[in-house]
Amino acid sequence: ETGVTQSPTHLIKTRGQQVTLRCSSQSGHNTVSWYQQALGQGPQFIFQYYREEENGRGNFPPRFSGLQFPNYSSELNVNALELDDSALYLCASNRGGHNTDTQYFGPGTRLTVL
Amino acid sequence: SQELEQSPQSLIVQEGKNLTINCTSSKTLYGLYWYKQKYGEGLIFLMMLQKGGEEKSHEKITAKLDEKKQQSSLHITASQPSHAGIYLCGADPNAGNMLTFGGGTRLMVKP
């Protein structure tokens, strides 16, 4: 148990729809990162939030957006879903301001886009 | 951008055998993480290496970061079925916890 939870566990959407995935970070962790893991591949960094501000972004289009809240929860929103968005979405949290602090991952949300 | 290549991509070993997984980076590694993932689940932190030549062990798993800091290896001694899963190496190129991962090594241990 890492103390990081995600909801829902599984989700099925159709192309063009919008989706919101949720993450609850470990207590005391003010940095949250989101990753996309396609089947058979390693996770790819989407973006990171630190103290409710976007702190860094990977190579993902603007239709991927996020929010972080003061209560250690965060959201990943994806608009105009495409078939290639089908993946396992992972969030990870760590203490901010500690460059070598370990990230702890949640169990993931499996998104299927039909 | 930094790229990580893992080898082998998949591995089937008999229970009790030793095995090694390699992670090679296109650039110098500053912070190399090893995670384990059960199929379709979240990542479990195993170890983090920072200094060239560093070696860490946890139970029957040992990880090393070579002196030139462009390769890491993960060694499992006397493998067990509980070791089965996907092993992922991750680098932190900007020291900001925005990890770049390798493609993973899928390990199966036959009883």
mmCIF file of C-alpha atoms in Angstrom:
data_model
loop_
_atom_site.group_PDB
_atom_site.id
_atom_site.type_symbol
_atom_site.label_atom_id
_atom_site.label_comp_id
_atom_site.label_asym_id
_atom_site.label_seq_id
_atom_site.Cartn_x
_atom_site.Cartn_y
_atom_site.Cartn_z
ATOM 1 C CA GLU A 1 0.000 0.000 0.000
ATOM 2 C CA THR A 2 1.487 3.306 -1.105
ATOM 3 C CA GLY A 3 -1.233 5.565 0.278
ATOM 4 C CA VAL A 4 -2.028 6.792 -3.249
ATOM 5 C CA THR A 5 -5.515 5.957 -4.500
ATOM 6 C CA GLN A 6 -7.131 6.404 -7.900
ATOM 7 C CA SER A 7 -10.694 6.274 -9.186
ATOM 8 C CA PRO A 8 -12.338 4.813 -11.058
ATOM 9 C CA THR A 9 -10.524 1.498 -11.537
ATOM 10 C CA HIS A 10 -11.840 0.986 -15.048
ATOM 11 C CA LEU A 11 -13.621 3.252 -17.496
ATOM 12 C CA ILE A 12 -15.032 2.838 -20.995
ATOM 13 C CA LYS A 13 -15.670 5.877 -23.188
ATOM 14 C CA THR A 14 -16.339 6.494 -26.835
ATOM 15 C CA ARG A 15 -14.257 8.560 -29.216
ATOM 16 C CA GLY A 16 -14.858 12.311 -28.885
ATOM 17 C CA GLN A 17 -16.068 12.162 -25.287
ATOM 18 C CA GLN A 18 -14.386 13.758 -22.294
ATOM 19 C CA VAL A 19 -13.108 11.964 -19.188
ATOM 20 C CA THR A 20 -11.973 12.920 -15.690
ATOM 21 C CA LEU A 21 -9.710 10.669 -13.657
ATOM 22 C CA ARG A 22 -9.066 11.240 -9.975
ATOM 23 C CA CYS A 23 -6.129 10.696 -7.654
ATOM 24 C CA SER A 24 -5.673 11.103 -3.933
ATOM 25 C CA SER A 25 -2.042 11.610 -2.962
ATOM 26 C CA GLN A 26 -0.271 10.343 0.098
ATOM 27 C CA SER A 27 -0.686 12.723 3.028
ATOM 28 C CA GLY A 28 1.992 15.400 3.095
ATOM 29 C CA HIS A 29 2.872 14.986 -0.586
ATOM 30 C CA ASN A 30 2.331 18.280 -2.391
ATOM 31 C CA THR A 31 3.618 17.119 -5.766
ATOM 32 C CA VAL A 32 1.611 14.880 -8.080
ATOM 33 C CA SER A 33 2.606 13.527 -11.479
ATOM 34 C CA TRP A 34 0.486 11.750 -14.076
ATOM 35 C CA TYR A 35 1.698 9.092 -16.474
ATOM 36 C CA GLN A 36 0.147 7.251 -19.404
ATOM 37 C CA GLN A 37 1.081 3.613 -19.948
ATOM 38 C CA ALA A 38 0.006 2.031 -23.209
ATOM 39 C CA LEU A 39 -0.231 -1.741 -23.353
ATOM 40 C CA GLY A 40 3.187 -3.368 -23.423
ATOM 41 C CA GLN A 41 5.108 -0.121 -22.913
ATOM 42 C CA GLY A 42 6.668 1.824 -20.079
ATOM 43 C CA PRO A 43 4.844 4.788 -18.526
ATOM 44 C CA GLN A 44 5.133 8.174 -20.255
ATOM 45 C CA PHE A 45 5.172 11.391 -18.256
ATOM 46 C CA ILE A 46 2.137 13.618 -18.923
ATOM 47 C CA PHE A 47 2.524 16.489 -16.438
ATOM 48 C CA GLN A 48 3.312 17.389 -12.848
ATOM 49 C CA TYR A 49 1.593 19.680 -10.384
ATOM 50 C CA TYR A 50 3.272 21.301 -7.393
ATOM 51 C CA ARG A 51 1.260 23.367 -4.929
ATOM 52 C CA GLU A 52 -1.683 23.513 -7.364
ATOM 53 C CA GLU A 53 0.384 24.858 -10.303
ATOM 54 C CA GLU A 54 1.547 22.938 -13.361
ATOM 55 C CA ASN A 55 5.257 22.384 -12.806
ATOM 56 C CA GLY A 56 6.279 20.490 -15.928
ATOM 57 C CA ARG A 57 4.754 18.818 -18.952
ATOM 58 C CA GLY A 58 5.668 15.968 -21.234
ATOM 59 C CA ASN A 59 4.932 15.611 -24.923
ATOM 60 C CA PHE A 60 1.129 15.566 -24.652
ATOM 61 C CA PRO A 61 -1.370 17.881 -26.404
ATOM 62 C CA PRO A 62 -3.379 20.561 -24.550
ATOM 63 C CA ARG A 63 -6.495 18.374 -24.503
ATOM 64 C CA PHE A 64 -4.755 16.663 -21.574
ATOM 65 C CA SER A 65 -5.194 18.985 -18.605
ATOM 66 C CA GLY A 66 -5.069 18.716 -14.862
ATOM 67 C CA LEU A 67 -5.968 20.213 -11.543
ATOM 68 C CA GLN A 68 -4.516 19.833 -8.075
ATOM 69 C CA PHE A 69 -6.448 20.699 -4.923
ATOM 70 C CA PRO A 70 -5.261 21.709 -1.433
ATOM 71 C CA ASN A 71 -6.505 18.440 0.080
ATOM 72 C CA TYR A 72 -3.852 16.348 -1.776
ATOM 73 C CA SER A 73 -6.309 15.279 -4.479
ATOM 74 C CA SER A 74 -5.888 15.883 -8.189
ATOM 75 C CA GLU A 75 -7.596 15.311 -11.519
ATOM 76 C CA LEU A 76 -6.554 14.436 -15.044
ATOM 77 C CA ASN A 77 -8.970 15.598 -17.730
ATOM 78 C CA VAL A 78 -8.840 14.433 -21.312
ATOM 79 C CA ASN A 79 -11.032 16.095 -23.942
ATOM 80 C CA ALA A 80 -11.965 14.821 -27.409
ATOM 81 C CA LEU A 81 -10.909 11.272 -26.654
ATOM 82 C CA GLU A 82 -9.088 9.337 -29.346
ATOM 83 C CA LEU A 83 -8.673 5.587 -29.705
ATOM 84 C CA ASP A 84 -4.955 5.926 -28.883
ATOM 85 C CA ASP A 85 -5.850 7.375 -25.484
ATOM 86 C CA SER A 86 -6.721 3.845 -24.368
ATOM 87 C CA ALA A 87 -4.161 3.113 -21.664
ATOM 88 C CA LEU A 88 -3.485 2.704 -17.972
ATOM 89 C CA TYR A 89 -3.261 6.137 -16.334
ATOM 90 C CA LEU A 90 -1.058 6.314 -13.267
ATOM 91 C CA CYS A 91 -0.655 9.075 -10.751
ATOM 92 C CA ALA A 92 2.307 9.350 -8.430
ATOM 93 C CA SER A 93 3.002 11.629 -5.493
ATOM 94 C CA ASN A 94 6.072 12.809 -3.597
ATOM 95 C CA ARG A 95 7.125 15.544 -1.224
ATOM 96 C CA GLY A 96 7.814 18.738 -3.116
ATOM 97 C CA GLY A 97 11.166 20.440 -2.951
ATOM 98 C CA HIS A 98 13.076 17.198 -2.592
ATOM 99 C CA ASN A 99 14.621 16.389 -5.946
ATOM 100 C CA THR A 100 15.559 12.866 -5.018
ATOM 101 C CA ASP A 101 12.394 12.029 -3.159
ATOM 102 C CA THR A 102 10.777 8.765 -4.179
ATOM 103 C CA GLN A 103 7.534 8.847 -6.144
ATOM 104 C CA TYR A 104 4.805 6.534 -4.926
ATOM 105 C CA PHE A 105 2.341 5.307 -7.506
ATOM 106 C CA GLY A 106 -1.350 4.592 -7.314
ATOM 107 C CA PRO A 107 -2.936 1.424 -8.759
ATOM 108 C CA GLY A 108 -3.982 3.180 -11.971
ATOM 109 C CA THR A 109 -7.169 3.726 -13.965
ATOM 110 C CA ARG A 110 -7.646 1.586 -17.054
ATOM 111 C CA LEU A 111 -9.278 3.717 -19.776
ATOM 112 C CA THR A 112 -10.710 2.090 -22.867
ATOM 113 C CA VAL A 113 -11.822 4.298 -25.762
ATOM 114 C CA LEU A 114 -14.130 2.677 -28.304
ATOM 115 C CA SER B 1 15.870 13.775 -24.522
ATOM 116 C CA GLN B 2 16.989 10.831 -22.476
ATOM 117 C CA GLU B 3 16.023 7.344 -23.593
ATOM 118 C CA LEU B 4 16.224 4.134 -21.606
ATOM 119 C CA GLU B 5 16.510 0.727 -23.176
ATOM 120 C CA GLN B 6 15.885 -2.411 -21.142
ATOM 121 C CA SER B 7 17.088 -5.884 -21.941
ATOM 122 C CA PRO B 8 15.861 -8.471 -22.216
ATOM 123 C CA GLN B 9 12.308 -7.460 -23.077
ATOM 124 C CA SER B 10 11.010 -10.692 -21.582
ATOM 125 C CA LEU B 11 12.449 -13.510 -19.559
ATOM 126 C CA ILE B 12 11.235 -16.940 -18.432
ATOM 127 C CA VAL B 13 13.302 -18.630 -15.738
ATOM 128 C CA GLN B 14 12.953 -21.731 -13.612
ATOM 129 C CA GLU B 15 12.325 -21.128 -9.939
ATOM 130 C CA GLY B 16 15.585 -20.948 -8.047
ATOM 131 C CA LYS B 17 17.630 -19.575 -10.941
ATOM 132 C CA ASN B 18 19.445 -16.236 -10.882
ATOM 133 C CA LEU B 19 18.755 -13.561 -13.474
ATOM 134 C CA THR B 20 19.908 -10.096 -14.515
ATOM 135 C CA ILE B 21 17.999 -7.260 -16.164
ATOM 136 C CA ASN B 22 19.851 -4.346 -17.756
ATOM 137 C CA CYS B 23 18.889 -0.723 -18.277
ATOM 138 C CA THR B 24 21.012 1.377 -20.654
ATOM 139 C CA SER B 25 20.655 5.122 -20.923
ATOM 140 C CA SER B 26 21.410 7.385 -23.887
ATOM 141 C CA LYS B 27 22.758 10.006 -21.428
ATOM 142 C CA THR B 28 24.427 10.113 -18.034
ATOM 143 C CA LEU B 29 22.076 8.956 -15.308
ATOM 144 C CA TYR B 30 21.353 11.240 -12.381
ATOM 145 C CA GLY B 31 19.032 9.184 -10.253
ATOM 146 C CA LEU B 32 17.967 5.777 -11.515
ATOM 147 C CA TYR B 33 14.838 4.133 -10.131
ATOM 148 C CA TRP B 34 13.761 0.527 -10.289
ATOM 149 C CA TYR B 35 10.077 -0.296 -9.985
ATOM 150 C CA LYS B 36 8.133 -3.540 -10.190
ATOM 151 C CA GLN B 37 4.654 -3.722 -11.699
ATOM 152 C CA LYS B 38 2.203 -6.566 -11.563
ATOM 153 C CA TYR B 39 0.286 -6.831 -14.803
ATOM 154 C CA GLY B 40 -2.193 -3.966 -15.142
ATOM 155 C CA GLU B 41 -1.462 -2.542 -11.693
ATOM 156 C CA GLY B 42 0.506 0.309 -10.169
ATOM 157 C CA LEU B 43 4.266 0.527 -9.750
ATOM 158 C CA ILE B 44 5.976 -0.655 -6.579
ATOM 159 C CA PHE B 45 9.198 1.162 -5.687
ATOM 160 C CA LEU B 46 12.196 -1.149 -5.332
ATOM 161 C CA MET B 47 15.349 0.974 -5.199
ATOM 162 C CA MET B 48 16.931 4.241 -6.193
ATOM 163 C CA LEU B 49 20.584 4.667 -7.193
ATOM 164 C CA GLN B 50 22.374 7.966 -7.506
ATOM 165 C CA LYS B 51 26.097 7.596 -7.384
ATOM 166 C CA GLY B 52 28.270 5.830 -9.913
ATOM 167 C CA GLY B 53 29.317 2.482 -8.511
ATOM 168 C CA GLU B 54 26.456 2.460 -6.027
ATOM 169 C CA GLU B 55 24.904 -0.886 -5.183
ATOM 170 C CA LYS B 56 21.768 -1.527 -3.146
ATOM 171 C CA SER B 57 20.038 -4.702 -2.063
ATOM 172 C CA HIS B 58 16.569 -5.546 -0.845
ATOM 173 C CA GLU B 59 15.882 -9.135 0.083
ATOM 174 C CA LYS B 60 17.056 -11.136 -2.962
ATOM 175 C CA ILE B 61 17.200 -8.185 -5.363
ATOM 176 C CA THR B 62 20.403 -6.202 -5.970
ATOM 177 C CA ALA B 63 20.742 -3.173 -8.201
ATOM 178 C CA LYS B 64 23.935 -1.468 -9.376
ATOM 179 C CA LEU B 65 24.715 1.773 -11.172
ATOM 180 C CA ASP B 66 27.900 1.528 -13.193
ATOM 181 C CA GLU B 67 30.825 3.904 -12.751
ATOM 182 C CA LYS B 68 30.170 5.771 -15.961
ATOM 183 C CA LYS B 69 26.548 6.170 -14.882
ATOM 184 C CA GLN B 70 24.961 5.154 -18.132
ATOM 185 C CA GLN B 71 23.851 1.659 -17.236
ATOM 186 C CA SER B 72 22.175 -0.068 -14.349
ATOM 187 C CA SER B 73 21.571 -3.745 -13.691
ATOM 188 C CA LEU B 74 19.044 -5.513 -11.500
ATOM 189 C CA HIS B 75 19.986 -8.968 -10.270
ATOM 190 C CA ILE B 76 17.611 -11.451 -8.645
ATOM 191 C CA THR B 77 19.099 -14.342 -6.732
ATOM 192 C CA ALA B 78 17.235 -17.658 -6.387
ATOM 193 C CA SER B 79 14.113 -16.432 -8.159
ATOM 194 C CA GLN B 80 10.649 -17.250 -6.824
ATOM 195 C CA PRO B 81 7.189 -17.093 -8.429
ATOM 196 C CA SER B 82 6.546 -13.951 -6.350
ATOM 197 C CA HIS B 83 9.260 -12.190 -8.382
ATOM 198 C CA ALA B 84 7.145 -12.442 -11.528
ATOM 199 C CA GLY B 85 5.998 -9.161 -13.038
ATOM 200 C CA ILE B 86 7.274 -6.265 -15.094
ATOM 201 C CA TYR B 87 10.464 -4.539 -14.007
ATOM 202 C CA LEU B 88 10.830 -0.907 -15.039
ATOM 203 C CA CYS B 89 13.811 1.363 -14.810
ATOM 204 C CA GLY B 90 13.174 5.099 -14.628
ATOM 205 C CA ALA B 91 15.506 8.082 -14.936
ATOM 206 C CA ASP B 92 15.054 11.587 -13.619
ATOM 207 C CA PRO B 93 16.876 13.692 -16.256
ATOM 208 C CA ASN B 94 15.995 17.076 -14.783
ATOM 209 C CA ALA B 95 16.065 16.079 -11.109
ATOM 210 C CA GLY B 96 12.429 17.067 -10.830
ATOM 211 C CA ASN B 97 10.725 13.710 -10.410
ATOM 212 C CA MET B 98 9.438 13.750 -14.003
ATOM 213 C CA LEU B 99 10.544 10.252 -14.825
ATOM 214 C CA THR B 100 11.469 8.738 -18.158
ATOM 215 C CA PHE B 101 10.930 4.990 -18.187
ATOM 216 C CA GLY B 102 12.317 2.114 -20.156
ATOM 217 C CA GLY B 103 9.986 -0.256 -21.964
ATOM 218 C CA GLY B 104 10.058 -2.805 -19.149
ATOM 219 C CA THR B 105 11.225 -6.392 -18.746
ATOM 220 C CA ARG B 106 8.528 -9.010 -18.346
ATOM 221 C CA LEU B 107 9.634 -11.754 -15.981
ATOM 222 C CA MET B 108 7.945 -15.099 -15.569
ATOM 223 C CA VAL B 109 9.188 -17.613 -12.995
ATOM 224 C CA LYS B 110 8.191 -21.225 -13.572
ATOM 225 C CA PRO B 111 7.629 -23.295 -10.410
#
